[in-house]
PDB file of C-alpha atoms in Angstrom:
ATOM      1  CA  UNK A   1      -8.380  56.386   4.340  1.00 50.00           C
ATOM      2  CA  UNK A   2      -8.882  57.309   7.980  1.00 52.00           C
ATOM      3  CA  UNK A   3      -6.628  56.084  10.514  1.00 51.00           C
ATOM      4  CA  UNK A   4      -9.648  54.239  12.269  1.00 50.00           C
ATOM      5  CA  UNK A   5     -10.150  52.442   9.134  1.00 48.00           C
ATOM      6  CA  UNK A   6      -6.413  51.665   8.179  1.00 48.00           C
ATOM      7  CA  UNK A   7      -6.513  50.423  12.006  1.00 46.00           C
ATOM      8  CA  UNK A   8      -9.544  48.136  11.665  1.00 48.00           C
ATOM      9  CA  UNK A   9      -8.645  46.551   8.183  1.00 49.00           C
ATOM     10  CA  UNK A  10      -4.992  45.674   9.756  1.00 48.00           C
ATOM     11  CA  UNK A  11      -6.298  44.258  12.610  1.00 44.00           C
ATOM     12  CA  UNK A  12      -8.734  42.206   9.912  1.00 43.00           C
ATOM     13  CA  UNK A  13      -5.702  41.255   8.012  1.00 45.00           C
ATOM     14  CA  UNK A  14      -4.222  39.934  11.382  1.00 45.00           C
ATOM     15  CA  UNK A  15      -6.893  37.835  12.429  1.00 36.00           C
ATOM     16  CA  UNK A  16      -7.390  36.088   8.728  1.00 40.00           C
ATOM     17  CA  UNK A  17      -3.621  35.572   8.601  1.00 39.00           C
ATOM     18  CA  UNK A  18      -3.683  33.681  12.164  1.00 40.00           C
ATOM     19  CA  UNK A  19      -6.954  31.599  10.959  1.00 36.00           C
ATOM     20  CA  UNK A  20      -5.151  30.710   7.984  1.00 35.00           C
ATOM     21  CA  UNK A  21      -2.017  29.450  10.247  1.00 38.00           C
ATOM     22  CA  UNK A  22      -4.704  27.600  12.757  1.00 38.00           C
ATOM     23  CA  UNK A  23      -6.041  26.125   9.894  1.00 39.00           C
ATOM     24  CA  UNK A  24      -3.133  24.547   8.349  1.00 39.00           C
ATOM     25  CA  UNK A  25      -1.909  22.970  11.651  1.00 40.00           C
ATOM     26  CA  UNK A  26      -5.339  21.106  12.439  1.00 41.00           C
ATOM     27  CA  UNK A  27      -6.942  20.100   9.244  1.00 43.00           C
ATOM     28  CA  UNK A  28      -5.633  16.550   8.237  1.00 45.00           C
ATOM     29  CA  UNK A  29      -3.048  16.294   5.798  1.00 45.00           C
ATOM     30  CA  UNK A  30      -3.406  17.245   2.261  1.00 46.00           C
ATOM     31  CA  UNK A  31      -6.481  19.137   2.669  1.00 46.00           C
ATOM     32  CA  UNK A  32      -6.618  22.620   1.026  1.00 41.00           C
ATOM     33  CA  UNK A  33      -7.369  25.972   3.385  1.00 38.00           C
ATOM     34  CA  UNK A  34      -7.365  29.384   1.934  1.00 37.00           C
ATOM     35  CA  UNK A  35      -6.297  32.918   2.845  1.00 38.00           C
ATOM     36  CA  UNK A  36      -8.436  35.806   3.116  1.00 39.00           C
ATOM     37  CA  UNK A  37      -7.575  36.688  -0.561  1.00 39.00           C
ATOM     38  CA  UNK A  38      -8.393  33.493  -2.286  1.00 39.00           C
ATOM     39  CA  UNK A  39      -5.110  32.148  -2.727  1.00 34.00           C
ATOM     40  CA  UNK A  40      -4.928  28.375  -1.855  1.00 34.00           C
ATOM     41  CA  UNK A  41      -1.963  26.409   0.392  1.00 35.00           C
ATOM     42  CA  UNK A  42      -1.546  22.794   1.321  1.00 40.00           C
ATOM     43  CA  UNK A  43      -1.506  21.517   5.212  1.00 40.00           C
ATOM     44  CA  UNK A  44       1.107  19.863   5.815  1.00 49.00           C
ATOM     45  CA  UNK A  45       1.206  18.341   2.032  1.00 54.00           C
ATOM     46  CA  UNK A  46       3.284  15.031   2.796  1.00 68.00           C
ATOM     47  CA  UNK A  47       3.934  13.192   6.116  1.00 91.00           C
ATOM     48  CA  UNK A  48       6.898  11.438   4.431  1.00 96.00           C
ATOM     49  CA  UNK A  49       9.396  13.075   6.348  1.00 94.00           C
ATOM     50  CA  UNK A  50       7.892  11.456   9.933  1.00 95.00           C
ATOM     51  CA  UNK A  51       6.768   8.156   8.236  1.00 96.00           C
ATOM     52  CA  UNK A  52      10.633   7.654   6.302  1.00 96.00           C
ATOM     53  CA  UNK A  53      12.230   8.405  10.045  1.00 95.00           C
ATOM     54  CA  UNK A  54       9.867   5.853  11.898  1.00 95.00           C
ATOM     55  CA  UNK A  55      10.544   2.973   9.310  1.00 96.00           C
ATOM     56  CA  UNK A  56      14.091   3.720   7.867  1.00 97.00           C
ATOM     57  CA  UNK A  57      15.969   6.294  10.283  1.00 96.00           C
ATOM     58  CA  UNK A  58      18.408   8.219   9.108  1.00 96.00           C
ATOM     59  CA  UNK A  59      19.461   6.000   6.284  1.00 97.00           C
ATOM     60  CA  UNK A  60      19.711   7.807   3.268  1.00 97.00           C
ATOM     61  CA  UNK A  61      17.053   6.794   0.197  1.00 98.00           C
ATOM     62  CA  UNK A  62      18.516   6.747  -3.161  1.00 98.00           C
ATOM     63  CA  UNK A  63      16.855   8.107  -6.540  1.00 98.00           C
ATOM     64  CA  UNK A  64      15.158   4.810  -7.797  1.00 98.00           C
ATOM     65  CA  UNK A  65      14.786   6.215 -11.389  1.00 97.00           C
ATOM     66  CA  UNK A  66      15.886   3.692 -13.877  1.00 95.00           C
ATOM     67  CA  UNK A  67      15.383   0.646 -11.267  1.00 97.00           C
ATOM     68  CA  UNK A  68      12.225   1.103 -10.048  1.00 98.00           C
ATOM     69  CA  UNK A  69       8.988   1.090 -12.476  1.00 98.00           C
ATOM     70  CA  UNK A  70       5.864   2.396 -10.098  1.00 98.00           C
ATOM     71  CA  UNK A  71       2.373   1.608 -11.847  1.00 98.00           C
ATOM     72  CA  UNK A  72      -0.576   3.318 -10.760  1.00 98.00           C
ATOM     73  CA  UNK A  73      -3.739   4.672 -11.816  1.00 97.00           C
ATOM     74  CA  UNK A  74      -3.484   8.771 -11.425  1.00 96.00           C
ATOM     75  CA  UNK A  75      -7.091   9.075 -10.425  1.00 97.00           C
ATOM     76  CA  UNK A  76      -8.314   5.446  -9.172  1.00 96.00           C
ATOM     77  CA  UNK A  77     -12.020   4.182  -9.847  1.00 95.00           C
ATOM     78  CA  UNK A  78     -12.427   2.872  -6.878  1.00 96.00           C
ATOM     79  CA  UNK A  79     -10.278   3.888  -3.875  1.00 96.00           C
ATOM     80  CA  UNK A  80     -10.372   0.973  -1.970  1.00 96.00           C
ATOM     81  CA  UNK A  81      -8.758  -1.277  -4.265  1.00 97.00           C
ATOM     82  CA  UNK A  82      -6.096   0.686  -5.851  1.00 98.00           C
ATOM     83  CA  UNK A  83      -3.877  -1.760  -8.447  1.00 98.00           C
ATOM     84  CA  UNK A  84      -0.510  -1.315  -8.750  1.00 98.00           C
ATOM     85  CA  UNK A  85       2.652  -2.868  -9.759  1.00 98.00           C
ATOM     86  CA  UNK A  86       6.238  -2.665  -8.945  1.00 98.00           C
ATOM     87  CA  UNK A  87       8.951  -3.759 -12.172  1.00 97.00           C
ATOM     88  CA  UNK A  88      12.541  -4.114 -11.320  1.00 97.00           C
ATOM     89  CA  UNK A  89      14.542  -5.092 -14.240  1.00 95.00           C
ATOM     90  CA  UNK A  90      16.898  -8.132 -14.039  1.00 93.00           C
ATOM     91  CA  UNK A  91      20.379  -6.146 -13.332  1.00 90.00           C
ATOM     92  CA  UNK A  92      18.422  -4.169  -9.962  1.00 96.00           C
ATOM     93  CA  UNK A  93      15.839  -6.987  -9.338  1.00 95.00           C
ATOM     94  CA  UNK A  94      17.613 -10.008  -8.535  1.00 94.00           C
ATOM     95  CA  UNK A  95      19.702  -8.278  -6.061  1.00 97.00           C
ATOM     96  CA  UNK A  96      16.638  -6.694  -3.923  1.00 98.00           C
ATOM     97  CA  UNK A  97      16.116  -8.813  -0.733  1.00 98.00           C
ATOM     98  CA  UNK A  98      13.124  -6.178   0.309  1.00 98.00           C
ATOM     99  CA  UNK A  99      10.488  -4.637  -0.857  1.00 98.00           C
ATOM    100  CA  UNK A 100       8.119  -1.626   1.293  1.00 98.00           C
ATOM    101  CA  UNK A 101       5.183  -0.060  -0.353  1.00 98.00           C
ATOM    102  CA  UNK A 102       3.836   3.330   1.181  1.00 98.00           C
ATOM    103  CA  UNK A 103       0.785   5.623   1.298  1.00 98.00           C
ATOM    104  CA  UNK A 104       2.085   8.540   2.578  1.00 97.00           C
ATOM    105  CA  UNK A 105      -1.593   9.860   3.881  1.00 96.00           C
ATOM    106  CA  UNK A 106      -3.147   6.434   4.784  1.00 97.00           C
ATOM    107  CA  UNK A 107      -4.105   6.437   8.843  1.00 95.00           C
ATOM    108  CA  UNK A 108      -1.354   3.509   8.788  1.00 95.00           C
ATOM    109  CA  UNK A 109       1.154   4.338   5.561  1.00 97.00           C
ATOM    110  CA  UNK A 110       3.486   1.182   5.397  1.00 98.00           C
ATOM    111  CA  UNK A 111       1.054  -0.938   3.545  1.00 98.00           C
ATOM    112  CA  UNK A 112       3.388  -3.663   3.104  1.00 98.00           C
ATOM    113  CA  UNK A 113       7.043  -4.930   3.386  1.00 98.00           C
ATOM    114  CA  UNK A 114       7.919  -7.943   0.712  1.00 98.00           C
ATOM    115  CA  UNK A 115      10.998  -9.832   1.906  1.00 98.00           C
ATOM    116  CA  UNK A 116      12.386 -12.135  -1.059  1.00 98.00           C
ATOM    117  CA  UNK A 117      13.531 -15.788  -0.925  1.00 98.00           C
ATOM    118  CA  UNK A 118      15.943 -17.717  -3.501  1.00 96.00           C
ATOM    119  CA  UNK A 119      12.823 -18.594  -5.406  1.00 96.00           C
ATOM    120  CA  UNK A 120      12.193 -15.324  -6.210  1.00 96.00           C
ATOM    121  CA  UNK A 121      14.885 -15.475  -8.830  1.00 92.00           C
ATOM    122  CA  UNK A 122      17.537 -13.014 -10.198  1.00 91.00           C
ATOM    123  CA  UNK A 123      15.387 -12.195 -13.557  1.00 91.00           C
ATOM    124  CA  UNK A 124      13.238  -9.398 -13.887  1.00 94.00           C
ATOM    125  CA  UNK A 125      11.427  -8.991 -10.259  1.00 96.00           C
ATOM    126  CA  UNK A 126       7.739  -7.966 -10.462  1.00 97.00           C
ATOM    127  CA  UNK A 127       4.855  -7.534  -8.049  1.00 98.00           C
ATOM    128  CA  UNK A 128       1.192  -6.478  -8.095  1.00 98.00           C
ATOM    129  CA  UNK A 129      -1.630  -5.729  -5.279  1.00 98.00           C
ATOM    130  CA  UNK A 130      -4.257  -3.731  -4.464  1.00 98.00           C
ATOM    131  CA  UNK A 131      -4.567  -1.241  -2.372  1.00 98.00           C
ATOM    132  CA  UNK A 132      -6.637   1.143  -0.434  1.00 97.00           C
ATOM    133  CA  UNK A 133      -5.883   5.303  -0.694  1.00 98.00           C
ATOM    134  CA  UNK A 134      -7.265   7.090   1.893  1.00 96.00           C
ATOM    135  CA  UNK A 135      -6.928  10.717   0.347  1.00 96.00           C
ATOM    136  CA  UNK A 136      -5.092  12.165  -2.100  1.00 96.00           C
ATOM    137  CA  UNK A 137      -1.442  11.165  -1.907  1.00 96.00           C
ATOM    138  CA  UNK A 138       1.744  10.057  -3.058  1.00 97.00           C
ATOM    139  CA  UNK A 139       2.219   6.336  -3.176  1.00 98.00           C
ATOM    140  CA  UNK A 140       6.089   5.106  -2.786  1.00 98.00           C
ATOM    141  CA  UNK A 141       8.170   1.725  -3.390  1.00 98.00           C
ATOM    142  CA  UNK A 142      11.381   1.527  -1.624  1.00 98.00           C
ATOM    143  CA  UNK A 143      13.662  -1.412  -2.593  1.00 98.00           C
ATOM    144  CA  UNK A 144      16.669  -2.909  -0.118  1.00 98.00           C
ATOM    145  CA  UNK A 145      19.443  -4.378  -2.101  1.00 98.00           C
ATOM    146  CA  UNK A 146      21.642  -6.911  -0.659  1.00 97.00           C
ATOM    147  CA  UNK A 147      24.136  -4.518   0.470  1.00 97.00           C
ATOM    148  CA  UNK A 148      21.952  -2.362   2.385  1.00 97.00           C
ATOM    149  CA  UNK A 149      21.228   0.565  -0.152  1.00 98.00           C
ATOM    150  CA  UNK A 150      17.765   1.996  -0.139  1.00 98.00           C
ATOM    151  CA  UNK A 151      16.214   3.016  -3.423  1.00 98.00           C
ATOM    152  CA  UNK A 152      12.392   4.498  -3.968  1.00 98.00           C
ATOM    153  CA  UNK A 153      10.235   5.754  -6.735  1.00 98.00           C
ATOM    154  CA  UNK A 154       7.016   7.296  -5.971  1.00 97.00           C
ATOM    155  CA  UNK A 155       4.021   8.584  -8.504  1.00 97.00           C
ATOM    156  CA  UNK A 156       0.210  10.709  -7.094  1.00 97.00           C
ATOM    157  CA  UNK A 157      -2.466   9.233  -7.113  1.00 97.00           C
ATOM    158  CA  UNK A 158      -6.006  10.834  -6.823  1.00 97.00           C
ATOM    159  CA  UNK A 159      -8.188   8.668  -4.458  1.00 96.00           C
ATOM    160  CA  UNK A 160      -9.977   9.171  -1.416  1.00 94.00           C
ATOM    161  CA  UNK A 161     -12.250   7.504   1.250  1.00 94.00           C
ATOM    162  CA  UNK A 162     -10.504   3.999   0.560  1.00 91.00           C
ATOM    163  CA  UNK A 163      -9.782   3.311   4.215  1.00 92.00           C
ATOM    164  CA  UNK A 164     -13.444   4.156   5.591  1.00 87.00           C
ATOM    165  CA  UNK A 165     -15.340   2.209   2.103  1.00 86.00           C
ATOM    166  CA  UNK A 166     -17.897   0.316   2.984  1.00 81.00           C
ATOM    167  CA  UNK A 167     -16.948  -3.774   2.692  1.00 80.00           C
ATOM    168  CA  UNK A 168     -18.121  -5.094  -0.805  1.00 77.00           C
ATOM    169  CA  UNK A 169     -19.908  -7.905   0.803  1.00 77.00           C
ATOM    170  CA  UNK A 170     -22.274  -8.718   3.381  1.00 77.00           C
ATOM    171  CA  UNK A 171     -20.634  -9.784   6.813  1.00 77.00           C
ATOM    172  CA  UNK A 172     -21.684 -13.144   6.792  1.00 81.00           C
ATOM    173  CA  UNK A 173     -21.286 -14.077   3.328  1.00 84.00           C
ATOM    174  CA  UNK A 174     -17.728 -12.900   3.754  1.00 84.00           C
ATOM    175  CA  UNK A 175     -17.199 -15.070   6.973  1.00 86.00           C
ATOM    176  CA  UNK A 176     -18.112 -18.038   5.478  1.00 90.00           C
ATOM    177  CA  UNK A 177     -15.052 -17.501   2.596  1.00 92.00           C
ATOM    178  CA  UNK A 178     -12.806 -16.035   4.552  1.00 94.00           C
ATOM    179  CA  UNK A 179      -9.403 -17.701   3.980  1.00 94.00           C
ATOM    180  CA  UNK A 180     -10.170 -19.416   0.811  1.00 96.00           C
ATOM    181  CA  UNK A 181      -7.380 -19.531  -1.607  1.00 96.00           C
ATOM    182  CA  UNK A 182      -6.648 -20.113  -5.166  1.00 96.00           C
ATOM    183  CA  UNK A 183      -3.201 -20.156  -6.364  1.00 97.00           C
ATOM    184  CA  UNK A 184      -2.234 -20.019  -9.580  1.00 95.00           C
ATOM    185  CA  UNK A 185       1.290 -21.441 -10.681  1.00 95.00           C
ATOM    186  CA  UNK A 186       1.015 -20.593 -14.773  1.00 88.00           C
ATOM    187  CA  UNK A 187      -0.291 -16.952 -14.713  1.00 86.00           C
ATOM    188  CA  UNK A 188       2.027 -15.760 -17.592  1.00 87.00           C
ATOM    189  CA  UNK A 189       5.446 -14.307 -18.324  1.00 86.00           C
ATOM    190  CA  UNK A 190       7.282 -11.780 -17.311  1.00 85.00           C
ATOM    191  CA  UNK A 191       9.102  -9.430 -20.237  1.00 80.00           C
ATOM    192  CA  UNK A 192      12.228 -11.830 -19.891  1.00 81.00           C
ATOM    193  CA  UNK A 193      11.175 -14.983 -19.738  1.00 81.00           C
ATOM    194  CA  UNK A 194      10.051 -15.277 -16.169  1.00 86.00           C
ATOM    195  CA  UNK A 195       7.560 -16.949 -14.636  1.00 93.00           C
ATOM    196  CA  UNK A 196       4.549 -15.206 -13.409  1.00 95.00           C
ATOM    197  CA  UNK A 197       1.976 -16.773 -10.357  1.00 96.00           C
ATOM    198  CA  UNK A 198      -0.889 -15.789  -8.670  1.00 97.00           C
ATOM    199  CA  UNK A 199      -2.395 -15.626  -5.373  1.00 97.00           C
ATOM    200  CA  UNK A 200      -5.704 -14.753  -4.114  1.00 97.00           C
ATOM    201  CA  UNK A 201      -6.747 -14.879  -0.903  1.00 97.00           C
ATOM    202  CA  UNK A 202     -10.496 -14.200   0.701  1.00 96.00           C
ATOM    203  CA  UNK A 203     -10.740 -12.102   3.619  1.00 96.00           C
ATOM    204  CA  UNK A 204     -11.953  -8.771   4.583  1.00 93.00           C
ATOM    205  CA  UNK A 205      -9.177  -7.240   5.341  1.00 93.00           C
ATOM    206  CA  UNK A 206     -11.265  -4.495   7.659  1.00 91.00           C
ATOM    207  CA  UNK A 207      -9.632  -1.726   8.244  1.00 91.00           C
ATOM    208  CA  UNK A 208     -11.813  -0.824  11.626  1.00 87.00           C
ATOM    209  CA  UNK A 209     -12.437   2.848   9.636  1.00 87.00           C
ATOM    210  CA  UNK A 210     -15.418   1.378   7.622  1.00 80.00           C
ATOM    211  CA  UNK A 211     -19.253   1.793   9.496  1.00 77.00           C
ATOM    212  CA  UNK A 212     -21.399  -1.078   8.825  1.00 75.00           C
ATOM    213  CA  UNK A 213     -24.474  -0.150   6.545  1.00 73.00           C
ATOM    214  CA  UNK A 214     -26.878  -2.276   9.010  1.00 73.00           C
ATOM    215  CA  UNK A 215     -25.571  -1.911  12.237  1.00 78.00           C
ATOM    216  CA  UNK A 216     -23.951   1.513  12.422  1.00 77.00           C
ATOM    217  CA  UNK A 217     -21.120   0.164  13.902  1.00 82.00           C
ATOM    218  CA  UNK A 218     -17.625   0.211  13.152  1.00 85.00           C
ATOM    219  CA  UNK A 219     -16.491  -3.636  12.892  1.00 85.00           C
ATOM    220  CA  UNK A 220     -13.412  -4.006  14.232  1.00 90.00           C
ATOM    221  CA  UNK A 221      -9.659  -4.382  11.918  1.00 92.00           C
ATOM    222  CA  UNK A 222      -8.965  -7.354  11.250  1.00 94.00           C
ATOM    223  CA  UNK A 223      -6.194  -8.339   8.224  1.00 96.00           C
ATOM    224  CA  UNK A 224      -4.055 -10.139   6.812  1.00 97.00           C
ATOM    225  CA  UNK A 225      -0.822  -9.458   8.586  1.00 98.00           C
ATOM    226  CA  UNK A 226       1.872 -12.625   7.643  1.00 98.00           C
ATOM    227  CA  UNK A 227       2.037 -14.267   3.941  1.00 98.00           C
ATOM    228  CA  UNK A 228       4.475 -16.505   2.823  1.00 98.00           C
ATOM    229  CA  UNK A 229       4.367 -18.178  -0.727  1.00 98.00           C
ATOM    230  CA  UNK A 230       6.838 -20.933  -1.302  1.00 97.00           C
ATOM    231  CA  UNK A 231       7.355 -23.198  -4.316  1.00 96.00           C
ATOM    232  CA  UNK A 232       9.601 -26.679  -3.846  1.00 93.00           C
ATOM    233  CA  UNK A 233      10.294 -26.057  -0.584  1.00 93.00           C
ATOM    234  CA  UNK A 234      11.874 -22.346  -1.232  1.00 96.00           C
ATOM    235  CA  UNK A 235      10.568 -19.423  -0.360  1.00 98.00           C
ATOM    236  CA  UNK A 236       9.870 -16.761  -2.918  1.00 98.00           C
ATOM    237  CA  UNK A 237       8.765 -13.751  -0.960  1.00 98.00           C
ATOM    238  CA  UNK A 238       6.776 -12.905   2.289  1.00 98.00           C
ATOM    239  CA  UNK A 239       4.738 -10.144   3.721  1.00 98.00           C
ATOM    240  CA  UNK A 240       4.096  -8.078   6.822  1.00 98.00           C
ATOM    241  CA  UNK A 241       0.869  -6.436   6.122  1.00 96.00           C
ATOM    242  CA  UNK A 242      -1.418  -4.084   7.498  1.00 95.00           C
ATOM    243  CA  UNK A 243      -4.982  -2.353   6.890  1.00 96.00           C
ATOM    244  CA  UNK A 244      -3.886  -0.823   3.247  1.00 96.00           C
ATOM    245  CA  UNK A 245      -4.074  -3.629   1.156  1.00 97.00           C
ATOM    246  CA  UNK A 246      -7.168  -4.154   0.072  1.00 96.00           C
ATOM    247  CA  UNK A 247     -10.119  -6.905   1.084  1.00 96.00           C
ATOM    248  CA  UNK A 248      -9.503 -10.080  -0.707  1.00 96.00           C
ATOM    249  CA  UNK A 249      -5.746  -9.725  -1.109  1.00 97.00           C
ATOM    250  CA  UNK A 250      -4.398 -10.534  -5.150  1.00 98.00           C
ATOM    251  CA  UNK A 251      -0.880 -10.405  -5.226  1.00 98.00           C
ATOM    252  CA  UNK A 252       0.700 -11.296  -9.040  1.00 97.00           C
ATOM    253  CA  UNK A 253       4.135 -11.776  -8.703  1.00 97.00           C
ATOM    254  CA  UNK A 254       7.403 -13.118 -11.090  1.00 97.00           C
ATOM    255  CA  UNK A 255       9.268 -16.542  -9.592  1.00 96.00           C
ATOM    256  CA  UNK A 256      11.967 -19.078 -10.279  1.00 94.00           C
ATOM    257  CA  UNK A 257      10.393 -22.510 -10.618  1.00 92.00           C
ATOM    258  CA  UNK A 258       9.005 -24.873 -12.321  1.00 92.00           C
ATOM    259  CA  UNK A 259       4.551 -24.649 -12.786  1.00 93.00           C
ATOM    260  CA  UNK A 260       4.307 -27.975 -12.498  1.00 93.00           C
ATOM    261  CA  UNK A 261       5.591 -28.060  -8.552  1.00 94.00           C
ATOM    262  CA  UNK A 262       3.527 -27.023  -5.648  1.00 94.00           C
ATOM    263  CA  UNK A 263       3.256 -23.959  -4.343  1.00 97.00           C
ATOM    264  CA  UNK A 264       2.580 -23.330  -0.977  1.00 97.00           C
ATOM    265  CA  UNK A 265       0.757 -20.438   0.898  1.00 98.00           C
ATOM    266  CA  UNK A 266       0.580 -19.409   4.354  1.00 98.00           C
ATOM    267  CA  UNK A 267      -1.599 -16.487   5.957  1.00 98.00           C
ATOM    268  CA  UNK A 268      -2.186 -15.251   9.480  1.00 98.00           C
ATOM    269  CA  UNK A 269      -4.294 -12.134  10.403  1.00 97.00           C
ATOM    270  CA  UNK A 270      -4.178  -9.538  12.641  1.00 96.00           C
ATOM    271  CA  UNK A 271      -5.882 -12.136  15.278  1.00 96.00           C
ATOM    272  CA  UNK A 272      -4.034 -14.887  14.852  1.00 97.00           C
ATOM    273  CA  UNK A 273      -6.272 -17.017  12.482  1.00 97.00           C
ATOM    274  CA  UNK A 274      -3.931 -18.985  10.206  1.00 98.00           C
ATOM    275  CA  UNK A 275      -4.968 -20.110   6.996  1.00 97.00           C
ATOM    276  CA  UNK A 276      -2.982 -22.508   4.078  1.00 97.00           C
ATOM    277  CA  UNK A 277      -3.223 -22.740   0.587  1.00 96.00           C
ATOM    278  CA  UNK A 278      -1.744 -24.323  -2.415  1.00 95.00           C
ATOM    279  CA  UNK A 279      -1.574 -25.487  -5.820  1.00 90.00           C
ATOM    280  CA  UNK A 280      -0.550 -28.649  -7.524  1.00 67.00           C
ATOM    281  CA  UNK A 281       0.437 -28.365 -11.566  1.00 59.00           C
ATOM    282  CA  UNK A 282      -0.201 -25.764 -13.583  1.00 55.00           C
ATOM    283  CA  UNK A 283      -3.348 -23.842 -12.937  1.00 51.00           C
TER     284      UNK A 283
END
């Protein structure tokens, strides 16, 4: 090999290696570049580390392994409404007074923060949404016991596009429903015993990422950001939202009450609309 050539193929090497370093600091998060010889690296592959400083600090985050049980789907059907479900069991559960659910990659991560009443009960503990997943990512539940301790569990889910999805329903149609409710106070038991309830809630929930298919324009967000479900005049858990739950919010949860007494449901979004719901008996 000539010393031109040895010269010109270094200099080649050079220039790849700083694309490949370029490319990893601009491409969003969790996207894939690849060096000159085919071999494949992650940008940036989790923004936990800013997201856990802006909404816990410095406080350290125990292993949730044994007290947390994360359900998800690995690779969702549809990424804008994600399920999943949170199980604490009774000796963990009845001793968490919060509740945060995060997507690390989502434009806004902290989808949710449950605070628990007295109604939520000391029995098994167990809650269910639905979420949106913008790309690829982990998805994390981080539990606050009484004392202050932080626990989390996380699983991957394979998803993407849930934040920009078009809305399932036409803009009108979902005006006229928004803030119906139906709440259901018999919606099972939990594995111990507990009682399980239900609460659906209409609204768009836009996350201000999704282009209207008629208009071309980009409706603004607009969600559910306050939730409190009560039952007898106790509250069993409420909710500081944001764009990643999903449109028509479903939350299944476990409670201490009795069916047959009214539960009671208030919303406000993200402009201030309130809305109120409830149920009477067993539904």
């Amino acid at each position: 090999m000539t010393a031109s050539k040895a010269a010109s193929e270094e200099t080649m090497r050079r220039i790849s290696t700083a694309l490949f370093a370029l490319a990893a600091m601009v491409l969003a998060p969790g996207a894939t570049v690849f060096a000159a010889d085919g071999s494949a690296s992650v940008a940036n592959p989790s923004a936990w580390d800013g997201i856990r400083k802006d909404a816990f600090g410095t406080r350290e985050i125990l292993d949730g392994a044994g007290k947390i049980s994360l359900e998800a789907p690995k690779r969702a059907e549809d990424a804008a409404t994600v399920p999943i479900s949170v199980t604490m069991p009774a000796g963990f559960g009845g001793d968490v007074k919060a509740l945060t659910l995060v997507v690390d990659q989502n434009p806004s991560p902290v989808v949710a923060t449950f605070k628990f009443g007295d109604a939520a009960g000391s029995g098994e503990r167990m809650l269910a949404t639905r979420v949106r997943i913008d790309q690829y990512s982990d998805v994390r539940a981080i539990a606050e016991t009484n004392d202050g301790k932080l626990y989390m569990t996380s699983v991957f889910v394979k998803a993407s596009g849930g934040c920009s999805a078009p809305a399932s329903k036409d803009a009108e149609v979902a005006a006229k429903e928004m803030g119906k409710m139906r709440v259901k106070t018999a919606a099972g038991k939990a594995g111990d015993g507990s009682e399980l309830a239900q609460v659906m809630l209409k609204h768009p929930n836009t996350s201000g990422m999704a282009m209207d298919q008629i208009t071309h324009a980009y409706p603004p967000a607009r969600f559910i950001e306050k939730l409190t479900v009560s039952t007898a005049g106790k509250m069993i858990f409420s909710m500081e939202g944001g764009i990643s739950i999903s449109e028509d919010p479903n939350f299944r949860f476990t409670y201490k009450g009795n069916p047959a007494d009214e539960m009671d449901v208030q919303a406000e979004d993200s402009i201030g609309t309130q809305f109120k719901g409830h149920s009477t008996g067993q539904s």
